[in-house]
PDB file of C-alpha atoms and ligand atoms in Angstrom:
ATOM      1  CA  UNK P   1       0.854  -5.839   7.389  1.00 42.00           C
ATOM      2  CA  UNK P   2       0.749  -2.324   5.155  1.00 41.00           C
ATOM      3  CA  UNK P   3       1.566   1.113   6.892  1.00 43.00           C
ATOM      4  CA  UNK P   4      -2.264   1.328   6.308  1.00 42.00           C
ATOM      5  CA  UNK P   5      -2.755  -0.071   9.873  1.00 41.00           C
ATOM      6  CA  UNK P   6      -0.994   2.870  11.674  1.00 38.00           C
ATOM      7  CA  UNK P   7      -2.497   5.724   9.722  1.00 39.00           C
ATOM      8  CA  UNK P   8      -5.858   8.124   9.916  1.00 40.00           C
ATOM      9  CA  UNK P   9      -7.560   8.415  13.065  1.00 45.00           C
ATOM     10  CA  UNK P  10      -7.346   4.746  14.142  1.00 46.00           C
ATOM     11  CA  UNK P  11      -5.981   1.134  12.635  1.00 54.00           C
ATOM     12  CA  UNK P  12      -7.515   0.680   9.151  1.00 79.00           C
ATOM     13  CA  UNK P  13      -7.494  -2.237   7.397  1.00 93.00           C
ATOM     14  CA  UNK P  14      -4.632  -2.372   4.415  1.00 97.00           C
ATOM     15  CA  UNK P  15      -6.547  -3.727   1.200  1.00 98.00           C
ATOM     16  CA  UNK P  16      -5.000  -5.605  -1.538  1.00 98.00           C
ATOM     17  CA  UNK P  17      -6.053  -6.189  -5.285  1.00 98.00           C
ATOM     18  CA  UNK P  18      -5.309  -9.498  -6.731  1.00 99.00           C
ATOM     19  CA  UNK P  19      -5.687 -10.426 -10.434  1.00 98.00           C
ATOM     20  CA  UNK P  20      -6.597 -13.780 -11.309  1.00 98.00           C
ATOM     21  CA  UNK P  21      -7.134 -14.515  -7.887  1.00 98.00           C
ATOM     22  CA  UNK P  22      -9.860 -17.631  -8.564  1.00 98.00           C
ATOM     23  CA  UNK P  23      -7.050 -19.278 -10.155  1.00 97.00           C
ATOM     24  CA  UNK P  24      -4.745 -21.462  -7.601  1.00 97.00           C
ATOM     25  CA  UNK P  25      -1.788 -19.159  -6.362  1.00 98.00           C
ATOM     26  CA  UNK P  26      -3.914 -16.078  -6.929  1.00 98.00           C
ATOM     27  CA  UNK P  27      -6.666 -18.183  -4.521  1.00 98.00           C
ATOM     28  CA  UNK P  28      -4.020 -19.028  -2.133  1.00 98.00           C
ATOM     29  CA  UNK P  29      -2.414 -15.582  -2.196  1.00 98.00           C
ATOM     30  CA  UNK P  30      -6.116 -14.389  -1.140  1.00 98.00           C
ATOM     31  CA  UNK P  31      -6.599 -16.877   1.637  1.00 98.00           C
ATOM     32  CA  UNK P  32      -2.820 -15.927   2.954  1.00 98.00           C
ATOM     33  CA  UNK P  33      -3.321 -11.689   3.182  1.00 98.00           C
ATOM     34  CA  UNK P  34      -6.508 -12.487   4.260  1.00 98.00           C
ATOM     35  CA  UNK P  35      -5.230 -14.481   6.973  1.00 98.00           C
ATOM     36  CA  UNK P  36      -3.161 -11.539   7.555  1.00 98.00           C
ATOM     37  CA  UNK P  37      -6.407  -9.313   8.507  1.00 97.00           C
ATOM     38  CA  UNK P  38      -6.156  -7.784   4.338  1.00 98.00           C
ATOM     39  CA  UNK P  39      -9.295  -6.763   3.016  1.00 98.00           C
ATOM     40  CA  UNK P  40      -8.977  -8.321  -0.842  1.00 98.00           C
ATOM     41  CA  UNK P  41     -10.426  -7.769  -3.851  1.00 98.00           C
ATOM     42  CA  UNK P  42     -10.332 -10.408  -6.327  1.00 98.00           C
ATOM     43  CA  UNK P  43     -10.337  -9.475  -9.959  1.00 98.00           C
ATOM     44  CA  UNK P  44     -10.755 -12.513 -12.202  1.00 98.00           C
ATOM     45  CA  UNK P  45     -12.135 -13.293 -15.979  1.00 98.00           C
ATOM     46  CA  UNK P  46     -14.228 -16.270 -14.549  1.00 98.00           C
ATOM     47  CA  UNK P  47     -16.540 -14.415 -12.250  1.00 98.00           C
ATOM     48  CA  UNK P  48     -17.539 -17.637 -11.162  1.00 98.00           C
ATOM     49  CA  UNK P  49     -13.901 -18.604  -9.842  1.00 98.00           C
ATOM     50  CA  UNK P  50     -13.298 -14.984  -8.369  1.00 98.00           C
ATOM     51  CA  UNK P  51     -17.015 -15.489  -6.210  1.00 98.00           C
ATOM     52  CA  UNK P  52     -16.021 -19.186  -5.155  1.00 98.00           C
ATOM     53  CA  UNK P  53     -13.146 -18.152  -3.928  1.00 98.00           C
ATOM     54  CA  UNK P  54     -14.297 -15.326  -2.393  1.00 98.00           C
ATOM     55  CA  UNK P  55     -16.981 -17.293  -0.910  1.00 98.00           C
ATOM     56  CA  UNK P  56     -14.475 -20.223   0.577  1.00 97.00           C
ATOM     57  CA  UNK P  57     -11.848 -18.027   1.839  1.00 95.00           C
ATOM     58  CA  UNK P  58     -12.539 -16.947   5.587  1.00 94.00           C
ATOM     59  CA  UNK P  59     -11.821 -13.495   6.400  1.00 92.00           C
ATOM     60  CA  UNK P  60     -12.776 -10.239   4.117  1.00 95.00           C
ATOM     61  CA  UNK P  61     -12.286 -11.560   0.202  1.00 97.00           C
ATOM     62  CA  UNK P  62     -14.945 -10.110  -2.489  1.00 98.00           C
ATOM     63  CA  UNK P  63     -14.894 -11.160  -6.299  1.00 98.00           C
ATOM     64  CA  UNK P  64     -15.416  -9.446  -9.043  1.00 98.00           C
ATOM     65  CA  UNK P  65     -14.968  -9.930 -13.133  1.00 98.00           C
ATOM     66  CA  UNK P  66     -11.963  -8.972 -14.469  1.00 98.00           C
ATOM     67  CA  UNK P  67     -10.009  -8.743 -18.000  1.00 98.00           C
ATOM     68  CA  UNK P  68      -7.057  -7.807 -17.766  1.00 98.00           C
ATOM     69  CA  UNK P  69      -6.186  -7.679 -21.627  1.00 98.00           C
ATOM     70  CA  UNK P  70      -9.283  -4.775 -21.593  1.00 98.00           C
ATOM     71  CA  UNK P  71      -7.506  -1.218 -20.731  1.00 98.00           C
ATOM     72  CA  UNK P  72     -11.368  -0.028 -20.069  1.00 98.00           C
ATOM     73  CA  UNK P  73     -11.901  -3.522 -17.558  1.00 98.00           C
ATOM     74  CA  UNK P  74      -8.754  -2.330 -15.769  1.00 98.00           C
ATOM     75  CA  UNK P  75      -9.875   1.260 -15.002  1.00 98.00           C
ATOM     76  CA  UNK P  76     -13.383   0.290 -13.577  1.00 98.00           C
ATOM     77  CA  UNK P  77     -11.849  -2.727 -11.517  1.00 98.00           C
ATOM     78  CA  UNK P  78      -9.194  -0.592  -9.997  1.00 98.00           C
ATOM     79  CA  UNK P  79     -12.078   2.979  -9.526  1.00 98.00           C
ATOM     80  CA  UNK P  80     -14.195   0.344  -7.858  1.00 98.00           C
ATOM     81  CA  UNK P  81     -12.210  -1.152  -5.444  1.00 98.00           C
ATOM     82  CA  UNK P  82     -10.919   2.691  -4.186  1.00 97.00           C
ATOM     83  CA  UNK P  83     -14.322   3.894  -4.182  1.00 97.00           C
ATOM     84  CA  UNK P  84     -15.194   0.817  -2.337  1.00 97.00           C
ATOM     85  CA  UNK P  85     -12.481   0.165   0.190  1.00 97.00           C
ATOM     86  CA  UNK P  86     -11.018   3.813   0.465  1.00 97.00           C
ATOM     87  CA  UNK P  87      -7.426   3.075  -0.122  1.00 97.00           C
ATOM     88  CA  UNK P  88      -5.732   0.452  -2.274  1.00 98.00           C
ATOM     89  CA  UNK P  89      -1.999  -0.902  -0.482  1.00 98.00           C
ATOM     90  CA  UNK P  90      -0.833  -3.617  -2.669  1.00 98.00           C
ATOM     91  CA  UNK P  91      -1.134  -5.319  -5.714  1.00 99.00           C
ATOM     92  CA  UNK P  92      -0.804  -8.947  -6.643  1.00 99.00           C
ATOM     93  CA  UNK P  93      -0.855  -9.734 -10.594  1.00 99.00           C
ATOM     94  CA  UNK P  94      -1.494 -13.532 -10.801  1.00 98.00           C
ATOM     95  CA  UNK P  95      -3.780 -13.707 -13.639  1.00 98.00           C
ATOM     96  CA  UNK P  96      -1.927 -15.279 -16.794  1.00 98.00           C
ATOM     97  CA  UNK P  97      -2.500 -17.775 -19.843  1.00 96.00           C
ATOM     98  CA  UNK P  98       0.071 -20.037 -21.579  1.00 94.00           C
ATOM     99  CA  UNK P  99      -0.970 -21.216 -24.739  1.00 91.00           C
ATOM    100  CA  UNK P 100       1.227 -24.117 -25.700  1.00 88.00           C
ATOM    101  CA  UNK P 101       3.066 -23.189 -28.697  1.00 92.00           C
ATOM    102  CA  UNK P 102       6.088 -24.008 -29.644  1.00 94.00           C
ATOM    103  CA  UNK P 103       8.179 -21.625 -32.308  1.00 95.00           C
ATOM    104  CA  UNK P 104       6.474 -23.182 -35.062  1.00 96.00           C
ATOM    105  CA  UNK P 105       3.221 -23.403 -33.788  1.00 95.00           C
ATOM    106  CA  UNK P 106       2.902 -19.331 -32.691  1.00 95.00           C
ATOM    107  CA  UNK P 107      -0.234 -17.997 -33.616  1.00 96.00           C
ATOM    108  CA  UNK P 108      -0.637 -14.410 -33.858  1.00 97.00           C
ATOM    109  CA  UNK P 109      -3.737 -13.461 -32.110  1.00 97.00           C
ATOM    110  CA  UNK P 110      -2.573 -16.009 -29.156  1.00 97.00           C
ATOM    111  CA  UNK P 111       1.096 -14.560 -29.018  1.00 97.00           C
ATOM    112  CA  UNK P 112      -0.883 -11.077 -28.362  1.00 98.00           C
ATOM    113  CA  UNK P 113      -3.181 -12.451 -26.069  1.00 98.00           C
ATOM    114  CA  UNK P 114      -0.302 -13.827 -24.046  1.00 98.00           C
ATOM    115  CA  UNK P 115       1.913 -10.432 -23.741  1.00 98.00           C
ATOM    116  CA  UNK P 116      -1.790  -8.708 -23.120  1.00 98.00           C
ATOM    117  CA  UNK P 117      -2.690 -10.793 -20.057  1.00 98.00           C
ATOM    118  CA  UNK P 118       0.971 -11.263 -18.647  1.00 98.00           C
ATOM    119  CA  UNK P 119       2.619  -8.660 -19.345  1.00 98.00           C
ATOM    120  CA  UNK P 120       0.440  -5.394 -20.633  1.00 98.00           C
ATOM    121  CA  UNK P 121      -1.996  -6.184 -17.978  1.00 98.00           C
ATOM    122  CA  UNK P 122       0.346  -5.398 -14.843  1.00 99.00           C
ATOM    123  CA  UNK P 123       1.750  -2.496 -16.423  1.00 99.00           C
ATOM    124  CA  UNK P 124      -1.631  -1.322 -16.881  1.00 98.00           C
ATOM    125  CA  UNK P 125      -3.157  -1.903 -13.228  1.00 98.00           C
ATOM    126  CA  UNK P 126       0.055  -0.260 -11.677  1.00 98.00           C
ATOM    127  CA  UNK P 127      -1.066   2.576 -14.058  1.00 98.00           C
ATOM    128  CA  UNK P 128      -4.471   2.946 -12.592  1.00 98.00           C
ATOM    129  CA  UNK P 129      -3.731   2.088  -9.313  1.00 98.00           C
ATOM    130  CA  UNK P 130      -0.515   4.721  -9.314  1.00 98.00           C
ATOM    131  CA  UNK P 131      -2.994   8.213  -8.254  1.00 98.00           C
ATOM    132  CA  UNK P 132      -3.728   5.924  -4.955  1.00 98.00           C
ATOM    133  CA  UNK P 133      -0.167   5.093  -4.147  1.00 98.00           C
ATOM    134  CA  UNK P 134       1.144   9.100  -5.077  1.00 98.00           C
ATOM    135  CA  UNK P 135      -1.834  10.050  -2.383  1.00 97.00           C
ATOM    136  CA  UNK P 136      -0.678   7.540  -0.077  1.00 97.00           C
ATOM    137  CA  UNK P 137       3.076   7.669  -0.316  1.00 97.00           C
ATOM    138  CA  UNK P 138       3.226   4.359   0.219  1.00 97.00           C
ATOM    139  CA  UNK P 139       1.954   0.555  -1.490  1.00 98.00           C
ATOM    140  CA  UNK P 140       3.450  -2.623  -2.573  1.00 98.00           C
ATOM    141  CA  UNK P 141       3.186  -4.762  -6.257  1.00 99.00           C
ATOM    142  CA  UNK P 142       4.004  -8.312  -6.731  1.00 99.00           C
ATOM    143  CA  UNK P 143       3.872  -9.129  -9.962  1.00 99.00           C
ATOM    144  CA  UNK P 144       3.585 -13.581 -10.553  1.00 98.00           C
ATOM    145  CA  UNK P 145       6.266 -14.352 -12.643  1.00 98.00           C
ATOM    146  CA  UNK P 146       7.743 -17.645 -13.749  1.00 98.00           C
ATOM    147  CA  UNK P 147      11.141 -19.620 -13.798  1.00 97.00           C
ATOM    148  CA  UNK P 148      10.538 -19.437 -17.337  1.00 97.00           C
ATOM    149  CA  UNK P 149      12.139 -16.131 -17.595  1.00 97.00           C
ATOM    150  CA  UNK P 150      15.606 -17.883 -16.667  1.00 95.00           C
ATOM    151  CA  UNK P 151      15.193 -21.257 -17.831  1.00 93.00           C
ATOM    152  CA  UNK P 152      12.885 -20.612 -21.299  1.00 95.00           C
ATOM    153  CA  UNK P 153       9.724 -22.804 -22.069  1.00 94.00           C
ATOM    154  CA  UNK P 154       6.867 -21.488 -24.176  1.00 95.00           C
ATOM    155  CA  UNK P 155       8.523 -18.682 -26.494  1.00 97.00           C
ATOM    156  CA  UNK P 156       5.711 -16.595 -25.941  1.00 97.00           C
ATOM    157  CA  UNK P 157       4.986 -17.371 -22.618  1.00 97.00           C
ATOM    158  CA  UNK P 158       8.439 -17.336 -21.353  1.00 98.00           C
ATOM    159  CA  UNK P 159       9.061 -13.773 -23.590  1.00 98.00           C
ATOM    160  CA  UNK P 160       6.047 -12.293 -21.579  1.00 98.00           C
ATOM    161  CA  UNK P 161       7.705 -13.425 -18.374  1.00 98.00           C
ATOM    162  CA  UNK P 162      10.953 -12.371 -19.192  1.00 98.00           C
ATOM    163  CA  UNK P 163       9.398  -9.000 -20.107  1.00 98.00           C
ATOM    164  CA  UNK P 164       8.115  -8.702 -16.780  1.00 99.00           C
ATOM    165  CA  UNK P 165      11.136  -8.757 -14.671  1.00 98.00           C
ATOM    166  CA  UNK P 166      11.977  -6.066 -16.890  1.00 98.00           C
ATOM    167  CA  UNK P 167       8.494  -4.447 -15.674  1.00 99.00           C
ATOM    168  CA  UNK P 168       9.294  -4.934 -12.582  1.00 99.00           C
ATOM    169  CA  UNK P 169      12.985  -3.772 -12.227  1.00 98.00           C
ATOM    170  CA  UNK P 170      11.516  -0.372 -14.367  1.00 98.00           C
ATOM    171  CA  UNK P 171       8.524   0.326 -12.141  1.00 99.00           C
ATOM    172  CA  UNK P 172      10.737  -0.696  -9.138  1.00 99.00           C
ATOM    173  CA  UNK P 173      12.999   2.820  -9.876  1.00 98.00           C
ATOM    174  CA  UNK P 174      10.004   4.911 -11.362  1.00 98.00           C
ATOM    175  CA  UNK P 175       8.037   4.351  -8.127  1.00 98.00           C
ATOM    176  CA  UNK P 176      10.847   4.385  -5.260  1.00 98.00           C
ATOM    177  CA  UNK P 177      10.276   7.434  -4.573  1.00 98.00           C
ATOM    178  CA  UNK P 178       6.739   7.579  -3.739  1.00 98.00           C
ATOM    179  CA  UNK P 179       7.514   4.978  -1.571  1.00 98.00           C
ATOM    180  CA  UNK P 180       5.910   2.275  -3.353  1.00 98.00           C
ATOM    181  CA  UNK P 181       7.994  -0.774  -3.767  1.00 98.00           C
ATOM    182  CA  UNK P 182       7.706  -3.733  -7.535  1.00 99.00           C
ATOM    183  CA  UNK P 183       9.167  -7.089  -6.449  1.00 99.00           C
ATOM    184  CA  UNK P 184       7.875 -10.427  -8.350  1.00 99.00           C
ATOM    185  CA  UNK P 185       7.730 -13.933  -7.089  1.00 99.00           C
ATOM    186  CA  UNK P 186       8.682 -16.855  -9.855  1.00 98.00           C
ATOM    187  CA  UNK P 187       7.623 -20.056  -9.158  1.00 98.00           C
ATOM    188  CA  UNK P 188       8.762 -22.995 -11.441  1.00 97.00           C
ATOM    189  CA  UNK P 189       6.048 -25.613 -12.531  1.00 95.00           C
ATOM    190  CA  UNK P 190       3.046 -25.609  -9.525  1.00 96.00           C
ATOM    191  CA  UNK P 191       0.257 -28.349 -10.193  1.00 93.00           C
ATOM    192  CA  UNK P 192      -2.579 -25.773 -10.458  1.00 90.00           C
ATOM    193  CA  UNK P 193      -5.673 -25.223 -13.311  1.00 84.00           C
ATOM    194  CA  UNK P 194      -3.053 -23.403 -15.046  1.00 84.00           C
ATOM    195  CA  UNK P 195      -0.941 -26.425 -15.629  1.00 80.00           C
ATOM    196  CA  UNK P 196      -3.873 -28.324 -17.023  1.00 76.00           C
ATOM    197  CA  UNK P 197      -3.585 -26.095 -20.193  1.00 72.00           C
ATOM    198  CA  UNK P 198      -0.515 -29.096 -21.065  1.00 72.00           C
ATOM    199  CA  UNK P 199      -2.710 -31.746 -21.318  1.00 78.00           C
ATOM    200  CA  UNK P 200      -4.816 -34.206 -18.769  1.00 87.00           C
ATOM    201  CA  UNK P 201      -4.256 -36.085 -15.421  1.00 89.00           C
ATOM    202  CA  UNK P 202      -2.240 -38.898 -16.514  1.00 91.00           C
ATOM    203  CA  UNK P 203       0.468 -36.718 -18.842  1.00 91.00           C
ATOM    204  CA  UNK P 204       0.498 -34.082 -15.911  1.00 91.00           C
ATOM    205  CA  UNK P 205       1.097 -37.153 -13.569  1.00 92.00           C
ATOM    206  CA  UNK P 206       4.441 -38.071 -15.792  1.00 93.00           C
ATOM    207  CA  UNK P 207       5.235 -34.760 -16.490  1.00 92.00           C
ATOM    208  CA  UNK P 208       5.474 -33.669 -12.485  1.00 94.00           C
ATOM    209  CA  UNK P 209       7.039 -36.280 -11.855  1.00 95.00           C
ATOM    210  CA  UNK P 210       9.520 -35.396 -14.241  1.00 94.00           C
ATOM    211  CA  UNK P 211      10.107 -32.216 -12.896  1.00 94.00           C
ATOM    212  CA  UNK P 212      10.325 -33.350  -9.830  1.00 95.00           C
ATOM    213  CA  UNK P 213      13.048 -35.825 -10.716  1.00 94.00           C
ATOM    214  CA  UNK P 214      15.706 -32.950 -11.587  1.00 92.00           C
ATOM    215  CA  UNK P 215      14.336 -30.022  -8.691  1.00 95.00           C
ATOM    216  CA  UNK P 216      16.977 -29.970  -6.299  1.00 95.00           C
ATOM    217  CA  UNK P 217      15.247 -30.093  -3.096  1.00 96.00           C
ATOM    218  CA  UNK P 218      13.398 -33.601  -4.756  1.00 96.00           C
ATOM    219  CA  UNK P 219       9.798 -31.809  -4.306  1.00 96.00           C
ATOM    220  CA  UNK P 220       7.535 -29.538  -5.904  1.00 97.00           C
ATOM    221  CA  UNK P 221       6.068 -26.090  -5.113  1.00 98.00           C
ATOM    222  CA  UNK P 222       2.687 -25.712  -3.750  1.00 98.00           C
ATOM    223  CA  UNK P 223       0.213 -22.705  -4.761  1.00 98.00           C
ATOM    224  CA  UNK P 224       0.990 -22.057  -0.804  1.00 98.00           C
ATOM    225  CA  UNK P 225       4.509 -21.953  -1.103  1.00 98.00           C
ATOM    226  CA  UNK P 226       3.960 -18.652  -3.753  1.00 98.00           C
ATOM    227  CA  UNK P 227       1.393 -17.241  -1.803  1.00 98.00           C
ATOM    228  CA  UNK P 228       3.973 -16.965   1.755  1.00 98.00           C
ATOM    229  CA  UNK P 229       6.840 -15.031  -0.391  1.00 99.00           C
ATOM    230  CA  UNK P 230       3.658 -12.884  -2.005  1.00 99.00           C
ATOM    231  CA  UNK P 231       2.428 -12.106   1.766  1.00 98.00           C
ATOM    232  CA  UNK P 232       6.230 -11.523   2.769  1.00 98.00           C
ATOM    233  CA  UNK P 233       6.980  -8.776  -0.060  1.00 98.00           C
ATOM    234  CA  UNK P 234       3.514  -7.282   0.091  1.00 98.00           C
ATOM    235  CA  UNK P 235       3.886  -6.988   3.882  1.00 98.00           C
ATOM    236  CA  UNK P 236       5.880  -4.053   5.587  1.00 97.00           C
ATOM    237  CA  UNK P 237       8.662  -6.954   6.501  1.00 98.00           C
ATOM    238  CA  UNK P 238       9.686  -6.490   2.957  1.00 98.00           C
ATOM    239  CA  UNK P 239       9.862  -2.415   3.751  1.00 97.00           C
ATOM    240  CA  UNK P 240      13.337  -1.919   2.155  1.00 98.00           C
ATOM    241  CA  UNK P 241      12.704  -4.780  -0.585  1.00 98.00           C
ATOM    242  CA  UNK P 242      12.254  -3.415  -4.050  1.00 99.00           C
ATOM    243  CA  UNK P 243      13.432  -4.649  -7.299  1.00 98.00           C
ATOM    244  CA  UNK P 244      13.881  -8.438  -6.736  1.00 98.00           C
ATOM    245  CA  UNK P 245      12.879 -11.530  -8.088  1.00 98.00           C
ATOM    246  CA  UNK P 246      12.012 -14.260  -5.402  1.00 98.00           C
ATOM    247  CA  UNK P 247      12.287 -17.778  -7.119  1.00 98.00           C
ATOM    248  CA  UNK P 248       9.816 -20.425  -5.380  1.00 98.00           C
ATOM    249  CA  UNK P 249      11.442 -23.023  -7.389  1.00 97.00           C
ATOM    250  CA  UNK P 250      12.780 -25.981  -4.886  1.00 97.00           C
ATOM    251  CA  UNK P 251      16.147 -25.084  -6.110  1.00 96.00           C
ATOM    252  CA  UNK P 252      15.068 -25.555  -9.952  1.00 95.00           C
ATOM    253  CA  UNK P 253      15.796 -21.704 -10.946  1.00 95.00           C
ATOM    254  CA  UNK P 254      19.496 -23.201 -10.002  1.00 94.00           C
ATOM    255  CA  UNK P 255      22.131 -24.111 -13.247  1.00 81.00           C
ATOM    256  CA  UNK P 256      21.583 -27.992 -13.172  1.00 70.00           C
ATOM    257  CA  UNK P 257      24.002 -28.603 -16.233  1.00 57.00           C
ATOM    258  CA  UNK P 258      26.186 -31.420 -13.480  1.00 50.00           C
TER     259      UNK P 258
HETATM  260  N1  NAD Q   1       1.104 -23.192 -12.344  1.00 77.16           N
HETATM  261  C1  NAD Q   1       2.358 -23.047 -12.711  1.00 77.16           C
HETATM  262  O1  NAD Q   1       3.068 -24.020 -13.021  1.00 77.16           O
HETATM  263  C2  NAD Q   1       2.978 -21.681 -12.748  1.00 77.16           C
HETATM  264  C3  NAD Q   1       4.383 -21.580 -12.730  1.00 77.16           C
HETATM  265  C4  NAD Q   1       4.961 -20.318 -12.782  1.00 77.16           C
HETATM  266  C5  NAD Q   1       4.178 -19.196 -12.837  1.00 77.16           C
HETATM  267  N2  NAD Q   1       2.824 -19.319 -12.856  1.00 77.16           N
HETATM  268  C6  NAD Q   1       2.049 -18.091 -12.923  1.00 77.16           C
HETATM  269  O2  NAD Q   1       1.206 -18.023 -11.808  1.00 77.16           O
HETATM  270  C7  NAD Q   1       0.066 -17.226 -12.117  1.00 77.16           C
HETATM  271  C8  NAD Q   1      -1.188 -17.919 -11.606  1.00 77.16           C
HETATM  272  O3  NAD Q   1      -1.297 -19.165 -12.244  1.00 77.16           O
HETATM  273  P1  NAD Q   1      -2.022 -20.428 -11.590  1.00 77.16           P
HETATM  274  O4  NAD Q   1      -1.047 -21.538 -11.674  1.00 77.16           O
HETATM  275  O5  NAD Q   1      -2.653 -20.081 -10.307  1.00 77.16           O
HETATM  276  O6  NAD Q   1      -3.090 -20.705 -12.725  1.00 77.16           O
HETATM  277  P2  NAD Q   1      -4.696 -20.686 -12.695  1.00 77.16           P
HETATM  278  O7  NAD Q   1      -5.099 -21.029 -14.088  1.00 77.16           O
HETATM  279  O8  NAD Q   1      -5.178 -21.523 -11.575  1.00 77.16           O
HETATM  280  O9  NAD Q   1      -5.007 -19.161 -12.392  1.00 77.16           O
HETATM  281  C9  NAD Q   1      -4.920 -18.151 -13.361  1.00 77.16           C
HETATM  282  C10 NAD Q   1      -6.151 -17.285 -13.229  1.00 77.16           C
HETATM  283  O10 NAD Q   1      -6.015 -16.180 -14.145  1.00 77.16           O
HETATM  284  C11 NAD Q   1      -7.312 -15.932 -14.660  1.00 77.16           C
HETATM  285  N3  NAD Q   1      -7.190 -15.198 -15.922  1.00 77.16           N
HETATM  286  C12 NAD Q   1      -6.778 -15.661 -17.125  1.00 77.16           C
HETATM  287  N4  NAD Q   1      -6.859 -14.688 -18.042  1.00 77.16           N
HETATM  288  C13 NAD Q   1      -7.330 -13.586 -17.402  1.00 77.16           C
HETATM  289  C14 NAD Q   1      -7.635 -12.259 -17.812  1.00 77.16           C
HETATM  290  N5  NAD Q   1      -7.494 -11.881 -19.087  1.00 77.16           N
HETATM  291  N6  NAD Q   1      -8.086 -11.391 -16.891  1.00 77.16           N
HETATM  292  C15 NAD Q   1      -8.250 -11.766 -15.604  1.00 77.16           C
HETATM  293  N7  NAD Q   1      -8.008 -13.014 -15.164  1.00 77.16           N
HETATM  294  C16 NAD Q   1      -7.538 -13.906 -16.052  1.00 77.16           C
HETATM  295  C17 NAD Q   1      -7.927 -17.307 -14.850  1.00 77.16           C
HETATM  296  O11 NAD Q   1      -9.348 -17.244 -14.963  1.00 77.16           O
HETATM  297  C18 NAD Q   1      -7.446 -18.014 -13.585  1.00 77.16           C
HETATM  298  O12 NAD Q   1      -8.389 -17.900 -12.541  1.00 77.16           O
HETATM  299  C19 NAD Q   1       0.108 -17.002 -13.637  1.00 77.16           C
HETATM  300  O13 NAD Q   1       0.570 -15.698 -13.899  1.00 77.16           O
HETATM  301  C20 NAD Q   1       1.123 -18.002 -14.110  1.00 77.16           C
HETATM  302  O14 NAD Q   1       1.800 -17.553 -15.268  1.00 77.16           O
HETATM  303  C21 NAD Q   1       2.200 -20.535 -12.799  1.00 77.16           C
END
């Protein structure tokens, strides 16, 4: 739990922002630092998701509309949420596309989309959310990443989450001295809405089990799995933690070229 417990005149709640959080690891990340006693705020571009979720989760989880491609979106989500809760402690950017596009097959508008969501988008809610963490000398971002950034996939989507290990490792010195700290958590292939973007049950059937077939540990990640190393490094047991990249990955982030 934050430093936001022991401050002020008595324990105070530590809140969290989470984008994309009616999406499945952003959703499980929720339920988990709720779990934890975290008031969260869910930012998501399906209202709809962000409220279910909200609604489902037990403990103190509100959901509101998010883009995080809109600079404008990202200022009134983040004013909001301070104004609301008082203080903001940590961030957790989940939300994230992945068109499937190949090389050949990159389209403009979708390559920008891509780096606006994935990789703009987090640099832009640290932004708005840094005048809370200078007041507070203190807070925590996890940025969702993806094995993709060691092991390629989707050119653009694997660029955007390559670029944001380089995010990360940047905001990770900028902010050290405020006291905030900029991990990110990569998980290789979860079955999640997000993976349904590849195509439908059956080819995600072969296609897991593929993946399955060469991830060391013989098993595959669950939107759980992410969500305990996102409570970990947003928790004060990751106090003198800054700067990493934790792979969820079953042993798949490992060289498998045996
Ligand atoms: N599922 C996987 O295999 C996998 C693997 C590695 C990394 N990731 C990463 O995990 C994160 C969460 O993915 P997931 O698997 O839970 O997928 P998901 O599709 O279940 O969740 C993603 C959420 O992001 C939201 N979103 C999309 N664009 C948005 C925008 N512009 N503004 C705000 N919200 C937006 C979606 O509405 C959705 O609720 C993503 O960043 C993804 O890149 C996923």
């Amino acid at each position: 739990m934050s430093d936001a417990t022991q401050t002020g005149t008595g324990p105070r709640t530590p809140v969290a922002l989470i984008t994309g959080g009616g999406g499945d690891i952003g959703g499980a990340s929720a339920a988990r630092l709720a779990a934890d006693g975290w008031t969260v705020v869910i930012g998501d571009l399906d209202l709809a998701a962000a409220l279910a979720t909200a609604e489902s989760v037990p403990g103190a989880v509100h959901g509101r509309r998010l883009d995080v491609a809109d600079p404008r979106d990202i200022s009134a989500f983040v004013e909001g949420a301070g104004a609301e809760f008082g203080r903001i402690d940590a961030v957790v950017c989940a939300a994230g596309i992945e068109p499937a596009q190949d090389l050949a097959g990159i389209d403009v508008d979708a390559w920008d989309r891509t780096q606006h969501v994935n990789l703009r988008g987090p640099a832009l809610i640290a932004q708005a959310v840094l005048p809370w963490w200078a007041r507070q000398r203190s807070g925590s971002l996890v940025n969702i990443g993806s094995r993709t950034w060691l092991g390629g996939g989707h050119p653009g989507y694997a660029a955007s989450k390559a670029g944001l290990v380089g995010l990360t490792r940047s905001l990770a010195m900028e902010l050290a001295p405020l006291g905030v700290r900029v991990n990110a958590v990569a998980p290789s292939f979860v079955r999640t809405g997000f993976s349904r973007q590849r195509g439908d049950e059956r080819m995600l059937d072969a296609y897991a089990e593929r993946v399955r077939a060469v991830t060391p540990m013989g098993e595959l990640v669950r939107p759980e799995d992410v969500a305990n190393a996102v409570a970990f490094l947003a928790s004060d047991q990751a106090a003198r933690i800054t700067g990493e990249v934790l792979h969820v990955c079953a042993g798949s982030q490992l060289p498998t070229f045996l």
